Amino acid sequence: MSTFPASQMIVGGVFLMCAATTVAGALLAALTARIIRSVCGLAISCIGLAGLYYFLHSPFLALMEILIYVGAVCVTIIFAVMLAEPDEPVRDDKLGSTLLWGSFAFVVCAAVFWGLWQLGTHQDWTVPVARVSDGSIQAIGKSLLTTYSLAFELISLALLVAIIGALALARTGRDKV
Amino acid sequence: MTPVPLPERPDLYFIVAALLLVIGIFGLLRRRTLIGMLISGELIFSAASLNLMTFNYFKAPDPTVGQIFVLFIMGLAAAEIAIALSIIIAVYRNYRSVKTKELSELSG
C-alpha cells in the first residue's frame, strides 16, 4: 500500500519511542527518591500513553489523556507536594529485612508480569466478524448522549461531590495550624 | 507474506500494559509516603486503560465502548485524586507527616 517503504519503519520507530517513553516514565515514577521527580515521571508516562492511544486510532482520548493527566492530575499532585513534605524518608530498618521485602516485592511483580506476558502473547482472542461503528469522535459523541447518557450524568455528579468533599476535607483543621 | 507493522500488533500493547501494572504494584509496595503510593496507583489506572483500549481497537465489535469507558476511568481518577490529596493534606495538618510508618494510631 505504501510506495515509500521507509515510512513503515519510521512509523514503527515512533511507536517504539512512545512505548519506551511510557515504560521509562513509569520506572521514573516508581523508583526515584525525590517525589517531585516521581510526578515528572508520571507526566512523561502519560505523554507516552497518549501517543499509544493515538496509534490505537483514538486521537480524542490522546488529547484527553494529556489534558486531564498532565494538565490536571500532575499539577494537583505538585500542589500537594508543595503543601506537605513527602520526600522518601531515610531507611532506618536493618539491611536484611529491607532486602528480604524488596526481593519479595520483586518476585511478586515478576510473577504477575510473566503471567500477563503469557496471556497476552499466546492467547487467541476471538476477532469480531463485523464492526458496528467506526469509533470516530462523532460516534463517541452520539453514544455519550444516547446510550451512556445516564452514566455521563452520574460521572458529572461524582465530580461535583468530589469537589465539595475535597473542599470540606481540606477546610477542617485549618485554624489549628 | 509481509510482516505485520508494529502498531498493528496487539501483543506489544499488552506487554506495555503489563509492564505499567507491574511497575505500579512494585511502586505501591515500595513507597513509604502517601503521595508516592497515590502516583503508583495512577500507573495501575493507566495500565487498565491501555488494556481496555487495546481490546477496544483490536477485538471489540463496537470501538466506541472502550473509548467511553476509558473516558469514565479518567473522570473517576481525577475525582479520586482530588479526594485523596485533600485527605493527605488533612493528615499532614494533624500529624505533620505523610510517611506511612508514622500514621499508625489504629494499629494499637
Short mmCIF file of C-alpha atoms in Angstrom, two decimals:
data_model
loop_
_atom_site.label_atom_id
_atom_site.label_comp_id
_atom_site.label_asym_id
_atom_site.label_seq_id
_atom_site.Cartn_x
_atom_site.Cartn_y
_atom_site.Cartn_z
CA MET A 1 0.00 0.00 0.00
CA SER A 2 2.89 2.36 0.69
CA THR A 3 5.03 3.47 -2.19
CA PHE A 4 7.72 4.69 0.19
CA PRO A 5 8.92 1.63 2.13
CA ALA A 6 10.85 3.57 4.78
CA SER A 7 7.63 5.19 6.04
CA GLN A 8 6.66 1.87 7.62
CA MET A 9 9.96 1.87 9.52
CA ILE A 10 9.51 5.48 10.63
CA VAL A 11 6.02 4.72 11.96
CA GLY A 12 7.37 1.66 13.77
CA GLY A 13 10.16 3.75 15.27
CA VAL A 14 7.73 6.38 16.54
CA PHE A 15 5.58 3.61 18.03
CA LEU A 16 8.57 2.08 19.82
CA MET A 17 9.52 5.54 21.08
CA CYS A 18 6.03 6.03 22.56
CA ALA A 19 6.13 2.61 24.26
CA ALA A 20 9.63 3.28 25.62
CA THR A 21 8.54 6.71 26.90
CA THR A 22 5.60 5.15 28.71
CA VAL A 23 7.70 2.49 30.41
CA ALA A 24 10.62 4.80 31.22
CA GLY A 25 8.30 7.40 32.75
CA ALA A 26 6.63 4.71 34.84
CA LEU A 27 10.03 3.47 36.06
CA LEU A 28 10.98 7.04 36.96
CA ALA A 29 7.68 7.48 38.79
CA ALA A 30 8.11 4.33 40.85
CA LEU A 31 11.82 4.30 41.63
CA THR A 32 13.13 7.83 42.29
CA ALA A 33 13.62 9.02 45.85
CA ARG A 34 12.51 12.64 45.33
CA ILE A 35 8.75 12.80 44.96
CA ILE A 36 8.81 15.75 42.54
CA ARG A 37 10.79 13.64 40.05
CA SER A 38 8.21 10.94 40.54
CA VAL A 39 5.46 13.36 39.48
CA CYS A 40 7.51 14.30 36.41
CA GLY A 41 7.85 10.59 35.62
CA LEU A 42 4.07 10.22 35.81
CA ALA A 43 3.68 13.13 33.37
CA ILE A 44 6.21 11.60 30.93
CA SER A 45 4.48 8.25 31.17
CA CYS A 46 1.11 9.86 30.41
CA ILE A 47 2.53 11.63 27.34
CA GLY A 48 3.84 8.30 26.02
CA LEU A 49 0.48 6.71 26.78
CA ALA A 50 -1.25 9.44 24.79
CA GLY A 51 0.96 8.50 21.84
CA LEU A 52 -0.07 4.87 22.20
CA TYR A 53 -3.74 5.94 22.25
CA TYR A 54 -3.09 7.81 19.01
CA PHE A 55 -1.74 4.62 17.47
CA LEU A 56 -4.93 2.87 18.64
CA HIS A 57 -6.92 5.25 16.40
CA SER A 58 -8.45 7.39 19.13
CA PRO A 59 -6.95 10.90 18.95
CA PHE A 60 -9.74 12.22 21.18
CA LEU A 61 -8.57 10.07 24.09
CA ALA A 62 -4.94 11.02 23.43
CA LEU A 63 -5.94 14.67 23.81
CA MET A 64 -7.97 13.92 26.94
CA GLU A 65 -5.09 11.94 28.46
CA ILE A 66 -2.74 14.92 28.14
CA LEU A 67 -5.42 17.41 29.22
CA ILE A 68 -6.58 15.51 32.31
CA TYR A 69 -3.47 13.66 33.49
CA VAL A 70 -0.65 16.03 32.62
CA GLY A 71 -2.71 19.21 32.88
CA ALA A 72 -4.85 18.48 35.93
CA VAL A 73 -3.69 15.44 37.91
CA CYS A 74 0.06 16.12 37.85
CA VAL A 75 -0.42 19.81 38.66
CA THR A 76 -2.70 18.92 41.58
CA ILE A 77 -0.14 16.44 42.91
CA ILE A 78 2.56 19.11 42.64
CA PHE A 79 0.38 21.43 44.75
CA ALA A 80 0.11 18.71 47.40
CA VAL A 81 3.88 18.15 47.23
CA MET A 82 4.41 21.82 47.94
CA LEU A 83 1.96 21.81 50.87
CA ALA A 84 3.29 18.65 52.51
CA GLU A 85 6.85 17.34 52.75
CA PRO A 86 6.54 13.99 51.12
CA ASP A 87 10.14 13.00 50.29
CA GLU A 88 11.06 9.42 50.92
CA PRO A 89 12.37 9.02 54.47
CA VAL A 90 15.85 7.65 55.06
CA ARG A 91 15.76 3.92 55.61
CA ASP A 92 16.16 3.12 59.28
CA ASP A 93 15.38 -0.61 59.04
CA LYS A 94 18.02 -3.26 59.11
CA LEU A 95 19.53 -4.01 55.72
CA GLY A 96 18.50 -7.67 55.83
CA SER A 97 14.77 -7.07 56.20
CA THR A 98 14.86 -4.35 53.53
CA LEU A 99 16.50 -6.72 51.06
CA LEU A 100 14.09 -9.51 52.02
CA TRP A 101 10.93 -7.44 51.48
CA GLY A 102 12.35 -5.77 48.38
CA SER A 103 13.12 -9.10 46.76
CA PHE A 104 9.71 -10.40 47.84
CA ALA A 105 8.02 -7.46 46.08
CA PHE A 106 10.21 -8.01 43.02
CA VAL A 107 9.33 -11.72 42.84
CA VAL A 108 5.59 -10.98 43.13
CA CYS A 109 5.80 -8.37 40.37
CA ALA A 110 7.89 -10.63 38.11
CA ALA A 111 5.35 -13.45 38.53
CA VAL A 112 2.42 -11.16 37.66
CA PHE A 113 4.31 -9.84 34.63
CA TRP A 114 5.19 -13.34 33.42
CA GLY A 115 1.57 -14.46 33.66
CA LEU A 116 0.27 -11.42 31.78
CA TRP A 117 3.01 -11.81 29.16
CA GLN A 118 1.97 -15.40 28.50
CA LEU A 119 -1.70 -14.42 28.38
CA GLY A 120 -1.06 -11.52 26.02
CA THR A 121 1.17 -13.33 23.55
CA HIS A 122 -0.21 -16.87 23.43
CA GLN A 123 -3.94 -16.41 23.82
CA ASP A 124 -6.13 -16.50 20.71
CA TRP A 125 -8.83 -13.93 21.38
CA THR A 126 -11.86 -14.10 19.14
CA VAL A 127 -11.97 -11.43 16.48
CA PRO A 128 -15.36 -9.88 15.65
CA VAL A 129 -16.77 -10.62 12.21
CA ALA A 130 -18.08 -7.09 11.64
CA ARG A 131 -17.71 -3.67 13.19
CA VAL A 132 -20.86 -1.91 14.37
CA SER A 133 -19.37 1.60 14.24
CA ASP A 134 -16.09 3.19 13.22
CA GLY A 135 -15.05 4.56 16.63
CA SER A 136 -14.79 8.15 15.42
CA ILE A 137 -15.38 11.24 17.55
CA GLN A 138 -18.87 11.59 16.05
CA ALA A 139 -19.72 8.03 17.13
CA ILE A 140 -18.37 8.71 20.64
CA GLY A 141 -20.48 11.85 20.93
CA LYS A 142 -23.64 10.07 19.79
CA SER A 143 -23.06 7.20 22.24
CA LEU A 144 -22.36 9.58 25.12
CA LEU A 145 -25.63 11.42 24.55
CA THR A 146 -27.82 8.36 23.89
CA THR A 147 -26.70 5.01 25.28
CA TYR A 148 -24.40 6.27 28.04
CA SER A 149 -26.18 9.49 28.95
CA LEU A 150 -27.10 8.23 32.45
CA ALA A 151 -23.50 7.20 33.19
CA PHE A 152 -22.32 10.55 31.80
CA GLU A 153 -24.60 12.47 34.17
CA LEU A 154 -23.56 10.26 37.08
CA ILE A 155 -19.89 11.00 36.37
CA SER A 156 -20.58 14.72 36.49
CA LEU A 157 -22.43 14.22 39.79
CA ALA A 158 -19.47 12.22 41.16
CA LEU A 159 -17.08 15.01 40.15
CA LEU A 160 -19.30 17.61 41.86
CA VAL A 161 -19.38 15.53 45.06
CA ALA A 162 -15.60 15.10 44.85
CA ILE A 163 -15.06 18.86 44.56
CA ILE A 164 -17.32 19.61 47.53
CA GLY A 165 -15.79 16.77 49.54
CA ALA A 166 -12.26 17.96 48.80
CA LEU A 167 -13.16 21.50 49.89
CA ALA A 168 -14.79 20.26 53.10
CA LEU A 169 -11.90 17.90 53.94
CA ALA A 170 -9.15 20.43 53.33
CA ARG A 171 -11.06 23.16 55.20
CA THR A 172 -11.20 21.43 58.59
CA GLY A 173 -8.26 21.90 60.89
CA ARG A 174 -7.10 24.99 59.08
CA ASP A 175 -7.30 27.28 62.11
CA LYS A 176 -5.43 24.81 64.32
CA VAL A 177 -2.14 25.30 62.50
CA MET B 1 3.73 -12.60 3.41
CA THR B 2 4.69 -9.19 4.67
CA PRO B 3 5.25 -8.81 8.41
CA VAL B 4 2.56 -7.05 10.45
CA PRO B 5 3.60 -3.44 11.16
CA LEU B 6 4.48 -2.76 14.78
CA PRO B 7 1.50 -0.52 15.73
CA GLU B 8 -0.91 -3.20 14.49
CA ARG B 9 0.36 -5.92 16.83
CA PRO B 10 -1.83 -6.23 19.97
CA ASP B 11 0.75 -8.23 21.94
CA LEU B 12 3.09 -5.22 22.13
CA TYR B 13 0.32 -3.14 23.73
CA PHE B 14 -0.40 -5.99 26.14
CA ILE B 15 3.26 -6.14 27.17
CA VAL B 16 3.42 -2.37 27.75
CA ALA B 17 0.21 -2.54 29.82
CA ALA B 18 1.60 -5.47 31.85
CA LEU B 19 4.81 -3.52 32.48
CA LEU B 20 2.81 -0.49 33.65
CA LEU B 21 0.75 -2.66 36.02
CA VAL B 22 3.84 -4.39 37.42
CA ILE B 23 5.76 -1.13 37.91
CA GLY B 24 2.67 0.32 39.63
CA ILE B 25 2.38 -2.65 42.01
CA PHE B 26 6.11 -2.52 42.76
CA GLY B 27 5.93 1.20 43.49
CA LEU B 28 2.86 0.69 45.69
CA LEU B 29 4.77 -1.90 47.74
CA ARG B 30 7.99 0.10 47.86
CA ARG B 31 6.86 3.67 48.51
CA ARG B 32 6.72 4.84 52.11
CA THR B 33 4.79 8.08 51.68
CA LEU B 34 1.12 8.56 50.84
CA ILE B 35 1.72 10.70 47.75
CA GLY B 36 4.17 8.18 46.30
CA MET B 37 1.61 5.42 46.73
CA LEU B 38 -1.00 7.61 45.04
CA ILE B 39 1.27 8.09 42.00
CA SER B 40 1.81 4.33 41.76
CA GLY B 41 -1.95 3.86 41.89
CA GLU B 42 -2.26 6.20 38.91
CA LEU B 43 0.17 3.95 36.99
CA ILE B 44 -2.13 0.99 37.68
CA PHE B 45 -5.08 3.04 36.36
CA SER B 46 -3.06 3.75 33.20
CA ALA B 47 -2.33 0.05 32.74
CA ALA B 48 -6.04 -0.79 32.95
CA SER B 49 -6.91 1.98 30.49
CA LEU B 50 -4.29 0.85 27.95
CA ASN B 51 -5.52 -2.75 28.21
CA LEU B 52 -9.12 -1.67 27.62
CA MET B 53 -8.13 0.48 24.65
CA THR B 54 -6.16 -2.39 23.08
CA PHE B 55 -9.09 -4.77 23.34
CA ASN B 56 -11.36 -1.98 22.10
CA TYR B 57 -9.34 -1.42 18.94
CA PHE B 58 -8.40 -4.97 18.03
CA LYS B 59 -11.13 -7.24 19.38
CA ALA B 60 -14.34 -5.33 20.10
CA PRO B 61 -17.23 -5.18 17.61
CA ASP B 62 -18.09 -1.61 18.70
CA PRO B 63 -14.93 0.53 19.03
CA THR B 64 -16.69 3.40 20.82
CA VAL B 65 -17.47 1.45 24.01
CA GLY B 66 -13.87 1.11 25.21
CA GLN B 67 -13.11 4.77 24.49
CA ILE B 68 -16.12 5.91 26.53
CA PHE B 69 -15.15 3.52 29.33
CA VAL B 70 -11.59 4.89 29.43
CA LEU B 71 -13.03 8.42 29.46
CA PHE B 72 -15.09 7.49 32.54
CA ILE B 73 -11.98 5.96 34.15
CA MET B 74 -10.15 9.26 33.63
CA GLY B 75 -13.02 11.23 35.19
CA LEU B 76 -13.20 8.95 38.20
CA ALA B 77 -9.40 9.02 38.58
CA ALA B 78 -9.49 12.82 38.64
CA ALA B 79 -12.19 12.75 41.33
CA GLU B 80 -10.21 10.17 43.30
CA ILE B 81 -7.04 12.28 43.09
CA ALA B 82 -8.88 15.37 44.37
CA ILE B 83 -10.35 13.50 47.36
CA ALA B 84 -7.15 11.60 48.16
CA LEU B 85 -4.98 14.71 48.03
CA SER B 86 -7.32 16.65 50.32
CA ILE B 87 -7.24 13.71 52.75
CA ILE B 88 -3.43 13.74 52.55
CA ILE B 89 -3.36 17.49 53.27
CA ALA B 90 -5.69 16.98 56.25
CA VAL B 91 -3.49 14.12 57.53
CA TYR B 92 -0.40 16.31 57.15
CA ARG B 93 -2.05 19.09 59.15
CA ASN B 94 -2.82 16.71 62.01
CA TYR B 95 0.32 14.57 62.09
CA ARG B 96 2.95 16.82 60.46
CA SER B 97 3.91 13.83 58.30
CA VAL B 98 2.69 11.75 55.37
CA LYS B 99 5.03 8.80 56.00
CA THR B 100 3.06 5.59 56.20
CA LYS B 101 5.12 4.30 59.13
CA GLU B 102 4.14 7.17 61.43
CA LEU B 103 0.39 7.01 60.68
CA SER B 104 -0.11 4.00 62.95
CA GLU B 105 -2.53 5.22 65.61
CA LEU B 106 -5.08 2.50 64.87
CA SER B 107 -2.57 -0.37 64.95
CA GLY B 108 -2.60 -0.49 68.76
#
